[in-house]
PDB file of C-alpha atoms in Angstrom:
ATOM      1  CA  MET X  22      47.342  55.763-113.827  1.00  0.00           C
ATOM      2  CA  ARG X  23      49.681  53.027-114.830  1.00  0.00           C
ATOM      3  CA  ASP X  24      52.508  51.362-113.060  1.00  0.00           C
ATOM      4  CA  PRO X  25      56.122  51.205-114.423  1.00  0.00           C
ATOM      5  CA  THR X  26      56.029  48.212-116.660  1.00  0.00           C
ATOM      6  CA  GLY X  27      52.846  50.297-118.431  1.00  0.00           C
ATOM      7  CA  ARG X  28      49.988  48.273-116.615  1.00  0.00           C
ATOM      8  CA  GLU X  29      46.699  50.317-115.540  1.00  0.00           C
ATOM      9  CA  TYR X  30      46.432  50.509-111.720  1.00  0.00           C
ATOM     10  CA  SER X  31      42.881  49.269-110.035  1.00  0.00           C
ATOM     11  CA  THR X  32      40.816  51.766-109.141  1.00  0.00           C
ATOM     12  CA  LYS X  33      41.373  50.375-105.284  1.00  0.00           C
ATOM     13  CA  LYS X  34      45.219  50.879-106.193  1.00  0.00           C
ATOM     14  CA  VAL X  35      44.855  54.206-107.386  1.00  0.00           C
ATOM     15  CA  GLU X  36      42.689  54.861-104.276  1.00  0.00           C
ATOM     16  CA  THR X  37      45.483  53.405-102.183  1.00  0.00           C
ATOM     17  CA  ILE X  38      47.915  55.612-103.490  1.00  0.00           C
ATOM     18  CA  ARG X  39      45.386  58.556-103.367  1.00  0.00           C
ATOM     19  CA  LYS X  40      45.177  58.010 -99.593  1.00  0.00           C
ATOM     20  CA  ILE X  41      49.195  57.632 -99.108  1.00  0.00           C
ATOM     21  CA  ASN X  42      49.781  60.980-100.910  1.00  0.00           C
ATOM     22  CA  GLU X  43      46.947  62.788 -98.725  1.00  0.00           C
ATOM     23  CA  TYR X  44      48.106  61.855 -95.288  1.00  0.00           C
ATOM     24  CA  ALA X  45      51.832  62.702 -96.463  1.00  0.00           C
ATOM     25  CA  GLU X  46      50.917  65.743 -97.543  1.00  0.00           C
ATOM     26  CA  LYS X  47      48.744  66.438 -93.949  1.00  0.00           C
ATOM     27  CA  LYS X  48      51.557  64.675 -91.333  1.00  0.00           C
ATOM     28  CA  SER X  49      54.581  66.037 -90.730  1.00  0.00           C
ATOM     29  CA  VAL X  50      55.908  62.615 -89.296  1.00  0.00           C
ATOM     30  CA  LEU X  51      56.252  59.439 -91.554  1.00  0.00           C
ATOM     31  CA  ALA X  52      57.332  55.996 -89.835  1.00  0.00           C
ATOM     32  CA  LEU X  53      58.082  52.912 -91.432  1.00  0.00           C
ATOM     33  CA  SER X  54      57.535  49.540 -89.377  1.00  0.00           C
ATOM     34  CA  LYS X  55      58.099  45.825 -90.718  1.00  0.00           C
ATOM     35  CA  ILE X  56      55.116  43.895 -90.389  1.00  0.00           C
ATOM     36  CA  ARG X  57      56.654  40.305 -91.757  1.00  0.00           C
ATOM     37  CA  LYS X  58      55.593  37.477 -89.060  1.00  0.00           C
ATOM     38  CA  VAL X  59      53.310  40.164 -86.837  1.00  0.00           C
ATOM     39  CA  ARG X  60      50.050  39.078 -86.279  1.00  0.00           C
ATOM     40  CA  ALA X  61      46.776  40.364 -87.645  1.00  0.00           C
ATOM     41  CA  ARG X  62      45.235  40.367 -84.304  1.00  0.00           C
ATOM     42  CA  GLN X  63      48.228  43.206 -83.361  1.00  0.00           C
ATOM     43  CA  MET X  64      47.525  45.161 -86.298  1.00  0.00           C
ATOM     44  CA  MET X  65      43.642  45.444 -85.663  1.00  0.00           C
ATOM     45  CA  THR X  66      44.754  46.556 -81.557  1.00  0.00           C
ATOM     46  CA  LEU X  67      47.421  49.132 -82.592  1.00  0.00           C
ATOM     47  CA  ARG X  68      45.279  50.901 -85.272  1.00  0.00           C
ATOM     48  CA  LYS X  69      42.122  50.755 -82.686  1.00  0.00           C
ATOM     49  CA  GLN X  70      43.979  52.558 -79.726  1.00  0.00           C
ATOM     50  CA  PHE X  71      45.650  54.617 -81.721  1.00  0.00           C
ATOM     51  CA  ARG X  72      43.228  55.654 -84.555  1.00  0.00           C
ATOM     52  CA  ASP X  73      43.143  59.641 -83.099  1.00  0.00           C
ATOM     53  CA  GLU X  74      46.911  59.939 -82.790  1.00  0.00           C
ATOM     54  CA  MET X  75      47.959  57.750 -86.144  1.00  0.00           C
ATOM     55  CA  ASN X  76      47.075  56.474 -89.735  1.00  0.00           C
ATOM     56  CA  ILE X  77      48.254  53.263 -90.662  1.00  0.00           C
ATOM     57  CA  VAL X  78      48.475  52.133 -94.027  1.00  0.00           C
ATOM     58  CA  VAL X  79      49.821  48.429 -95.507  1.00  0.00           C
ATOM     59  CA  ALA X  80      50.343  48.747 -99.072  1.00  0.00           C
ATOM     60  CA  LYS X  81      53.140  47.016-101.786  1.00  0.00           C
ATOM     61  CA  ASN X  82      56.087  48.422-101.851  1.00  0.00           C
ATOM     62  CA  ASN X  83      55.755  50.537-105.401  1.00  0.00           C
ATOM     63  CA  ILE X  84      52.206  51.667-104.141  1.00  0.00           C
ATOM     64  CA  SER X  85      53.627  53.274-101.366  1.00  0.00           C
ATOM     65  CA  LYS X  86      56.487  54.637-102.805  1.00  0.00           C
ATOM     66  CA  MET X  87      54.130  56.391-105.798  1.00  0.00           C
ATOM     67  CA  GLY X  88      52.091  58.178-103.018  1.00  0.00           C
ATOM     68  CA  LEU X  89      55.139  59.085-101.228  1.00  0.00           C
ATOM     69  CA  LYS X  90      56.323  60.967-104.157  1.00  0.00           C
ATOM     70  CA  ASN X  91      55.738  64.472-103.297  1.00  0.00           C
ATOM     71  CA  ARG X  92      57.497  67.924-102.095  1.00  0.00           C
ATOM     72  CA  LYS X  93      58.568  66.884 -98.747  1.00  0.00           C
ATOM     73  CA  LYS X  94      62.261  67.961 -98.553  1.00  0.00           C
ATOM     74  CA  ASN X  95      64.423  64.612 -98.529  1.00  0.00           C
ATOM     75  CA  ILE X  96      61.612  62.703 -98.719  1.00  0.00           C
ATOM     76  CA  GLU X  97      63.743  60.258-101.306  1.00  0.00           C
ATOM     77  CA  ASN X  98      65.748  58.856 -98.597  1.00  0.00           C
ATOM     78  CA  PHE X  99      62.968  57.886 -96.848  1.00  0.00           C
ATOM     79  CA  ILE X 100      61.254  55.800 -99.785  1.00  0.00           C
ATOM     80  CA  GLU X 101      64.531  54.174-100.268  1.00  0.00           C
ATOM     81  CA  ARG X 102      64.277  52.244 -96.883  1.00  0.00           C
ATOM     82  CA  ILE X 103      60.895  50.975 -98.019  1.00  0.00           C
ATOM     83  CA  ILE X 104      61.825  47.395 -98.307  1.00  0.00           C
ATOM     84  CA  ASP X 105      60.161  43.883 -97.529  1.00  0.00           C
ATOM     85  CA  GLN X 106      56.468  44.342 -95.860  1.00  0.00           C
ATOM     86  CA  ASN X 107      56.099  47.379 -94.420  1.00  0.00           C
ATOM     87  CA  ALA X 108      53.061  49.503 -92.393  1.00  0.00           C
ATOM     88  CA  ILE X 109      53.657  53.190 -93.053  1.00  0.00           C
ATOM     89  CA  ILE X 110      52.651  55.420 -89.780  1.00  0.00           C
ATOM     90  CA  PHE X 111      51.359  58.977 -90.660  1.00  0.00           C
ATOM     91  CA  THR X 112      51.167  60.559 -87.443  1.00  0.00           C
ATOM     92  CA  GLU X 113      52.232  64.219 -85.754  1.00  0.00           C
ATOM     93  CA  MET X 114      53.995  62.663 -82.753  1.00  0.00           C
ATOM     94  CA  ASN X 115      57.506  62.662 -82.296  1.00  0.00           C
ATOM     95  CA  PRO X 116      59.172  59.222 -83.636  1.00  0.00           C
ATOM     96  CA  PHE X 117      60.700  58.308 -80.634  1.00  0.00           C
ATOM     97  CA  LYS X 118      57.642  58.622 -78.455  1.00  0.00           C
ATOM     98  CA  ILE X 119      55.950  56.329 -81.665  1.00  0.00           C
ATOM     99  CA  GLN X 120      58.893  54.017 -80.524  1.00  0.00           C
ATOM    100  CA  LEU X 121      58.103  53.874 -77.041  1.00  0.00           C
ATOM    101  CA  LEU X 122      54.635  53.513 -77.446  1.00  0.00           C
ATOM    102  CA  LEU X 123      54.852  50.488 -79.430  1.00  0.00           C
ATOM    103  CA  ASP X 124      57.336  48.834 -77.209  1.00  0.00           C
ATOM    104  CA  LYS X 125      55.004  49.328 -74.449  1.00  0.00           C
ATOM    105  CA  ASN X 126      51.828  47.514 -76.389  1.00  0.00           C
ATOM    106  CA  LYS X 127      54.153  44.616 -77.348  1.00  0.00           C
ATOM    107  CA  VAL X 128      52.312  41.389 -76.040  1.00  0.00           C
ATOM    108  CA  ASP X 129      54.088  37.758 -75.238  1.00  0.00           C
ATOM    109  CA  LEU X 130      52.974  35.395 -77.595  1.00  0.00           C
ATOM    110  CA  PRO X 131      53.790  31.843 -77.823  1.00  0.00           C
ATOM    111  CA  ALA X 132      56.685  30.720 -80.544  1.00  0.00           C
ATOM    112  CA  ARG X 133      56.097  29.241 -83.568  1.00  0.00           C
ATOM    113  CA  VAL X 134      58.391  27.347 -85.973  1.00  0.00           C
ATOM    114  CA  GLY X 135      60.427  30.117 -87.936  1.00  0.00           C
ATOM    115  CA  ASP X 136      59.882  33.317 -85.734  1.00  0.00           C
ATOM    116  CA  ILE X 137      63.079  34.899 -84.797  1.00  0.00           C
ATOM    117  CA  ALA X 138      63.652  35.130 -80.958  1.00  0.00           C
ATOM    118  CA  THR X 139      62.964  39.067 -80.301  1.00  0.00           C
ATOM    119  CA  ASP X 140      65.266  38.408 -76.848  1.00  0.00           C
ATOM    120  CA  PRO X 141      67.302  35.397 -75.595  1.00  0.00           C
ATOM    121  CA  VAL X 142      65.273  32.538 -74.122  1.00  0.00           C
ATOM    122  CA  THR X 143      65.787  31.130 -71.093  1.00  0.00           C
ATOM    123  CA  LEU X 144      64.265  27.930 -69.857  1.00  0.00           C
ATOM    124  CA  PRO X 145      63.935  28.426 -65.760  1.00  0.00           C
ATOM    125  CA  SER X 146      64.675  26.514 -62.958  1.00  0.00           C
ATOM    126  CA  GLY X 147      61.948  24.775 -61.212  1.00  0.00           C
ATOM    127  CA  ASN X 148      59.585  21.616 -61.729  1.00  0.00           C
ATOM    128  CA  THR X 149      58.124  21.411 -65.664  1.00  0.00           C
ATOM    129  CA  SER X 150      55.453  19.304 -64.384  1.00  0.00           C
ATOM    130  CA  ILE X 151      56.133  17.113 -67.627  1.00  0.00           C
ATOM    131  CA  PRO X 152      56.618  13.680 -66.488  1.00  0.00           C
ATOM    132  CA  PRO X 153      59.718  11.650 -67.609  1.00  0.00           C
ATOM    133  CA  GLY X 154      59.341   9.913 -71.066  1.00  0.00           C
ATOM    134  CA  PRO X 155      61.039  10.828 -74.643  1.00  0.00           C
ATOM    135  CA  VAL X 156      60.939  14.483 -73.799  1.00  0.00           C
ATOM    136  CA  LEU X 157      64.000  13.739 -71.780  1.00  0.00           C
ATOM    137  CA  SER X 158      66.351  13.778 -74.971  1.00  0.00           C
ATOM    138  CA  GLU X 159      64.905  17.028 -75.924  1.00  0.00           C
ATOM    139  CA  PHE X 160      66.276  18.944 -73.098  1.00  0.00           C
ATOM    140  CA  LYS X 161      69.516  16.884 -73.766  1.00  0.00           C
ATOM    141  CA  GLU X 162      69.669  18.382 -77.110  1.00  0.00           C
ATOM    142  CA  LEU X 163      69.122  21.407 -75.878  1.00  0.00           C
ATOM    143  CA  LYS X 164      71.840  20.794 -73.138  1.00  0.00           C
ATOM    144  CA  VAL X 165      69.530  21.674 -70.408  1.00  0.00           C
ATOM    145  CA  PRO X 166      70.469  19.565 -67.330  1.00  0.00           C
ATOM    146  CA  THR X 167      67.871  18.048 -65.404  1.00  0.00           C
ATOM    147  CA  LYS X 168      66.650  15.381 -63.121  1.00  0.00           C
ATOM    148  CA  ILE X 169      63.275  13.480 -62.310  1.00  0.00           C
ATOM    149  CA  GLU X 170      61.612  14.017 -58.727  1.00  0.00           C
ATOM    150  CA  ALA X 171      58.271  13.177 -57.743  1.00  0.00           C
ATOM    151  CA  GLY X 172      57.484  11.670 -61.145  1.00  0.00           C
ATOM    152  CA  SER X 173      58.022  15.175 -62.545  1.00  0.00           C
ATOM    153  CA  ILE X 174      61.009  16.527 -64.725  1.00  0.00           C
ATOM    154  CA  PHE X 175      63.022  19.568 -62.860  1.00  0.00           C
ATOM    155  CA  ILE X 176      65.300  21.715 -65.140  1.00  0.00           C
ATOM    156  CA  SER X 177      68.385  22.118 -62.568  1.00  0.00           C
ATOM    157  CA  LYS X 178      69.324  25.563 -63.523  1.00  0.00           C
ATOM    158  CA  ASP X 179      68.212  28.472 -65.865  1.00  0.00           C
ATOM    159  CA  THR X 180      69.293  27.471 -69.305  1.00  0.00           C
ATOM    160  CA  GLU X 181      69.457  30.198 -71.958  1.00  0.00           C
ATOM    161  CA  VAL X 182      68.523  27.816 -75.094  1.00  0.00           C
ATOM    162  CA  LEU X 183      67.830  30.509 -78.058  1.00  0.00           C
ATOM    163  CA  LYS X 184      70.026  34.040 -78.494  1.00  0.00           C
ATOM    164  CA  THR X 185      68.291  37.134 -79.911  1.00  0.00           C
ATOM    165  CA  GLY X 186      67.893  37.157 -83.670  1.00  0.00           C
ATOM    166  CA  GLU X 187      68.321  33.491 -83.945  1.00  0.00           C
ATOM    167  CA  GLU X 188      65.438  30.960 -85.963  1.00  0.00           C
ATOM    168  CA  ILE X 189      63.199  28.953 -83.411  1.00  0.00           C
ATOM    169  CA  LYS X 190      63.701  25.382 -84.755  1.00  0.00           C
ATOM    170  CA  PRO X 191      60.387  22.747 -84.534  1.00  0.00           C
ATOM    171  CA  LYS X 192      61.762  20.622 -81.438  1.00  0.00           C
ATOM    172  CA  LEU X 193      62.214  23.507 -79.299  1.00  0.00           C
ATOM    173  CA  ALA X 194      58.887  25.291 -80.241  1.00  0.00           C
ATOM    174  CA  SER X 195      57.289  22.431 -79.120  1.00  0.00           C
ATOM    175  CA  LEU X 196      59.430  22.038 -75.590  1.00  0.00           C
ATOM    176  CA  LEU X 197      58.267  26.048 -75.325  1.00  0.00           C
ATOM    177  CA  SER X 198      54.702  25.105 -75.544  1.00  0.00           C
ATOM    178  CA  ARG X 199      54.584  22.137 -73.548  1.00  0.00           C
ATOM    179  CA  LEU X 200      56.206  24.520 -70.734  1.00  0.00           C
ATOM    180  CA  GLY X 201      53.577  26.757 -71.239  1.00  0.00           C
ATOM    181  CA  LEU X 202      56.065  29.588 -72.103  1.00  0.00           C
ATOM    182  CA  LYS X 203      55.627  32.809 -74.421  1.00  0.00           C
ATOM    183  CA  PRO X 204      58.793  33.921 -75.327  1.00  0.00           C
ATOM    184  CA  ILE X 205      58.108  35.813 -78.667  1.00  0.00           C
ATOM    185  CA  LYS X 206      57.351  39.618 -78.130  1.00  0.00           C
ATOM    186  CA  ALA X 207      54.755  40.599 -80.853  1.00  0.00           C
ATOM    187  CA  GLY X 208      53.733  44.469 -82.174  1.00  0.00           C
ATOM    188  CA  LEU X 209      55.286  47.039 -84.187  1.00  0.00           C
ATOM    189  CA  SER X 210      58.806  48.233 -84.197  1.00  0.00           C
ATOM    190  CA  LEU X 211      60.074  51.065 -86.321  1.00  0.00           C
ATOM    191  CA  SER X 212      62.758  50.402 -89.076  1.00  0.00           C
ATOM    192  CA  ALA X 213      62.792  54.272 -90.259  1.00  0.00           C
ATOM    193  CA  ALA X 214      61.167  57.420 -89.394  1.00  0.00           C
ATOM    194  CA  TYR X 215      60.798  60.832 -91.462  1.00  0.00           C
ATOM    195  CA  THR X 216      60.665  64.219 -89.808  1.00  0.00           C
ATOM    196  CA  ASP X 217      61.678  67.681 -90.339  1.00  0.00           C
ATOM    197  CA  GLY X 218      63.391  66.605 -93.395  1.00  0.00           C
ATOM    198  CA  VAL X 219      65.789  64.471 -91.236  1.00  0.00           C
ATOM    199  CA  VAL X 220      65.560  60.631 -91.891  1.00  0.00           C
ATOM    200  CA  PHE X 221      66.384  58.196 -88.646  1.00  0.00           C
ATOM    201  CA  GLY X 222      67.217  54.700 -88.971  1.00  0.00           C
ATOM    202  CA  GLY X 223      65.440  51.909 -86.666  1.00  0.00           C
ATOM    203  CA  GLU X 224      68.703  51.949 -84.036  1.00  0.00           C
ATOM    204  CA  ASP X 225      68.474  55.714 -83.587  1.00  0.00           C
ATOM    205  CA  LEU X 226      64.880  55.650 -82.484  1.00  0.00           C
ATOM    206  CA  ARG X 227      65.792  52.870 -79.717  1.00  0.00           C
ATOM    207  CA  LEU X 228      66.061  54.484 -76.267  1.00  0.00           C
ATOM    208  CA  ASP X 229      66.938  52.767 -73.427  1.00  0.00           C
ATOM    209  CA  LEU X 230      65.151  55.370 -70.558  1.00  0.00           C
ATOM    210  CA  LYS X 231      66.855  54.020 -67.832  1.00  0.00           C
ATOM    211  CA  GLU X 232      70.625  54.893 -69.365  1.00  0.00           C
ATOM    212  CA  TYR X 233      69.184  58.139 -70.470  1.00  0.00           C
ATOM    213  CA  ARG X 234      67.794  59.260 -67.370  1.00  0.00           C
ATOM    214  CA  ILE X 235      71.408  58.631 -65.550  1.00  0.00           C
ATOM    215  CA  ASN X 236      73.168  60.469 -68.472  1.00  0.00           C
ATOM    216  CA  ILE X 237      70.875  63.521 -67.895  1.00  0.00           C
ATOM    217  CA  GLN X 238      71.258  63.326 -63.781  1.00  0.00           C
ATOM    218  CA  LYS X 239      75.094  63.391 -64.127  1.00  0.00           C
ATOM    219  CA  ALA X 240      75.364  66.081 -66.558  1.00  0.00           C
ATOM    220  CA  HIS X 241      73.223  67.882 -64.196  1.00  0.00           C
ATOM    221  CA  ASN X 242      75.202  67.142 -61.339  1.00  0.00           C
ATOM    222  CA  SER X 243      78.290  67.992 -63.109  1.00  0.00           C
ATOM    223  CA  THR X 244      77.192  71.435 -64.517  1.00  0.00           C
ATOM    224  CA  LEU X 245      76.076  72.230 -60.956  1.00  0.00           C
ATOM    225  CA  ALA X 246      79.446  71.508 -59.313  1.00  0.00           C
ATOM    226  CA  LEU X 247      81.013  73.265 -62.203  1.00  0.00           C
ATOM    227  CA  SER X 248      78.626  76.249 -61.402  1.00  0.00           C
ATOM    228  CA  ILE X 249      79.242  76.114 -57.685  1.00  0.00           C
ATOM    229  CA  GLU X 250      83.168  75.917 -58.260  1.00  0.00           C
ATOM    230  CA  ALA X 251      82.956  79.188 -60.861  1.00  0.00           C
ATOM    231  CA  THR X 252      80.383  81.010 -58.333  1.00  0.00           C
ATOM    232  CA  TYR X 253      77.942  80.769 -60.982  1.00  0.00           C
ATOM    233  CA  LEU X 254      74.905  82.510 -59.321  1.00  0.00           C
ATOM    234  CA  THR X 255      71.670  80.963 -60.388  1.00  0.00           C
ATOM    235  CA  LYS X 256      68.085  80.249 -58.054  1.00  0.00           C
ATOM    236  CA  GLU X 257      69.756  76.686 -57.924  1.00  0.00           C
ATOM    237  CA  THR X 258      73.186  77.263 -57.187  1.00  0.00           C
ATOM    238  CA  ILE X 259      73.064  80.132 -54.606  1.00  0.00           C
ATOM    239  CA  PRO X 260      71.825  78.481 -51.512  1.00  0.00           C
ATOM    240  CA  MET X 261      75.035  76.251 -52.090  1.00  0.00           C
ATOM    241  CA  ILE X 262      77.073  78.616 -53.031  1.00  0.00           C
ATOM    242  CA  LEU X 263      76.435  80.318 -49.743  1.00  0.00           C
ATOM    243  CA  GLY X 264      76.708  77.382 -47.808  1.00  0.00           C
ATOM    244  CA  LYS X 265      80.518  76.748 -49.387  1.00  0.00           C
ATOM    245  CA  ALA X 266      81.436  80.009 -48.619  1.00  0.00           C
ATOM    246  CA  SER X 267      80.030  80.005 -44.806  1.00  0.00           C
ATOM    247  CA  LEU X 268      81.971  76.711 -44.083  1.00  0.00           C
ATOM    248  CA  ASN X 269      85.278  77.905 -46.009  1.00  0.00           C
ATOM    249  CA  ALA X 270      84.548  81.012 -43.475  1.00  0.00           C
ATOM    250  CA  LYS X 271      84.049  78.983 -40.325  1.00  0.00           C
ATOM    251  CA  THR X 272      87.294  76.931 -41.272  1.00  0.00           C
ATOM    252  CA  LEU X 273      89.520  79.654 -41.723  1.00  0.00           C
ATOM    253  CA  THR X 274      88.701  81.278 -38.782  1.00  0.00           C
ATOM    254  CA  LEU X 275      88.762  78.140 -36.452  1.00  0.00           C
ATOM    255  CA  LEU X 276      92.007  77.488 -37.966  1.00  0.00           C
ATOM    256  CA  SER X 277      93.609  80.889 -37.301  1.00  0.00           C
ATOM    257  CA  ALA X 278      91.692  81.383 -33.696  1.00  0.00           C
ATOM    258  CA  TYR X 279      89.877  84.489 -34.541  1.00  0.00           C
ATOM    259  CA  THR X 280      87.517  84.695 -31.611  1.00  0.00           C
ATOM    260  CA  THR X 281      83.828  85.963 -32.793  1.00  0.00           C
ATOM    261  CA  LYS X 282      80.390  84.592 -30.850  1.00  0.00           C
ATOM    262  CA  GLU X 283      80.177  81.730 -33.314  1.00  0.00           C
ATOM    263  CA  THR X 284      83.181  80.533 -33.660  1.00  0.00           C
ATOM    264  CA  LEU X 285      84.235  80.804 -29.791  1.00  0.00           C
ATOM    265  CA  PRO X 286      82.453  77.806 -28.874  1.00  0.00           C
ATOM    266  CA  ASP X 287      84.308  75.631 -31.540  1.00  0.00           C
ATOM    267  CA  ILE X 288      87.724  76.915 -31.081  1.00  0.00           C
ATOM    268  CA  LEU X 289      87.265  76.229 -26.802  1.00  0.00           C
ATOM    269  CA  SER X 290      86.458  72.418 -28.100  1.00  0.00           C
ATOM    270  CA  SER X 291      89.257  72.510 -30.390  1.00  0.00           C
ATOM    271  CA  GLY X 292      91.520  73.556 -27.818  1.00  0.00           C
ATOM    272  CA  GLN X 293      90.248  71.290 -25.366  1.00  0.00           C
ATOM    273  CA  GLN X 294      90.577  68.663 -27.670  1.00  0.00           C
ATOM    274  CA  LYS X 295      94.433  69.438 -28.285  1.00  0.00           C
ATOM    275  CA  ALA X 296      95.264  69.611 -24.914  1.00  0.00           C
ATOM    276  CA  LYS X 297      93.855  65.720 -24.209  1.00  0.00           C
ATOM    277  CA  VAL X 298      96.164  64.218 -27.177  1.00  0.00           C
ATOM    278  CA  LEU X 299      99.101  66.409 -25.691  1.00  0.00           C
ATOM    279  CA  LEU X 300      98.554  65.394 -22.371  1.00  0.00           C
ATOM    280  CA  ASN X 301      98.304  61.357 -23.975  1.00  0.00           C
ATOM    281  CA  LEU X 302     101.442  61.517 -25.513  1.00  0.00           C
ATOM    282  CA  VAL X 303     103.200  63.057 -21.870  1.00  0.00           C
ATOM    283  CA  LYS X 304     102.282  60.055 -20.267  1.00  0.00           C
ATOM    284  CA  GLN X 305     103.166  57.520 -22.766  1.00  0.00           C
ATOM    285  CA  LYS X 306     106.675  59.062 -22.605  1.00  0.00           C
ATOM    286  CA  GLY X 307     106.656  58.558 -18.901  1.00  0.00           C
ATOM    287  CA  PHE X 308     106.299  62.204 -18.069  1.00  0.00           C
ATOM    288  CA  ASN X 309     104.527  63.115 -15.317  1.00  0.00           C
TER     289      ASN X 309
END
């Protein structure tokens, strides 16, 4: 087997291509994850934890592309997303579930120079346990308000020093280390996924479960209200529809003073209340 330049592939590369092709044929779901800046320890932990659910292969892009060329529908749209450094995941799991699992298995790590902030980085208020000295100029440079108390530097209020996507500079990395903060979420995150001929981008796969749950609850409540209003009978709506009909019937009998064994106490109580109101009005007018 030769590469696009005509050079012969090594035995190891041919074996990797064969393995990728085999996994792609057997598994219905393929996913890409960027691995730049991902620690080797994280990859090892992930492979061990999910060895029964997924196969993970890391290879050069041209090797991966060679291995993925098969008869899968629309696979070319997935292959063209293989850029930068990637791990390819082969599995039968739903890609949205994969993303949730990967998010749950991320760990907090100390910042290194050049790391990209995965979330906003905030220095919390309180005692830093760092004695006053040259480090004060670093706090000042980052516009972090401080004060000196009991021989230590105190941060006066929570202060954001880095936004998501910004690079961590040397001074900030050093300061975060001295404060014992671990602001980097390390682990894999899907950049694309393929299933049943459909290719999803990374943003498509990130679900806000809290918002998703709220939206489902809203949809359920709206549907239930509409069903009750339209008198659409189901196992869930029958008790509510009967309750509403009973309340409406009772209200109508009270307004029309239609006497039954059930409504007589309420009619008499309503009449008594009206009589009291009328009596008070008469007294206010000065009539005896």
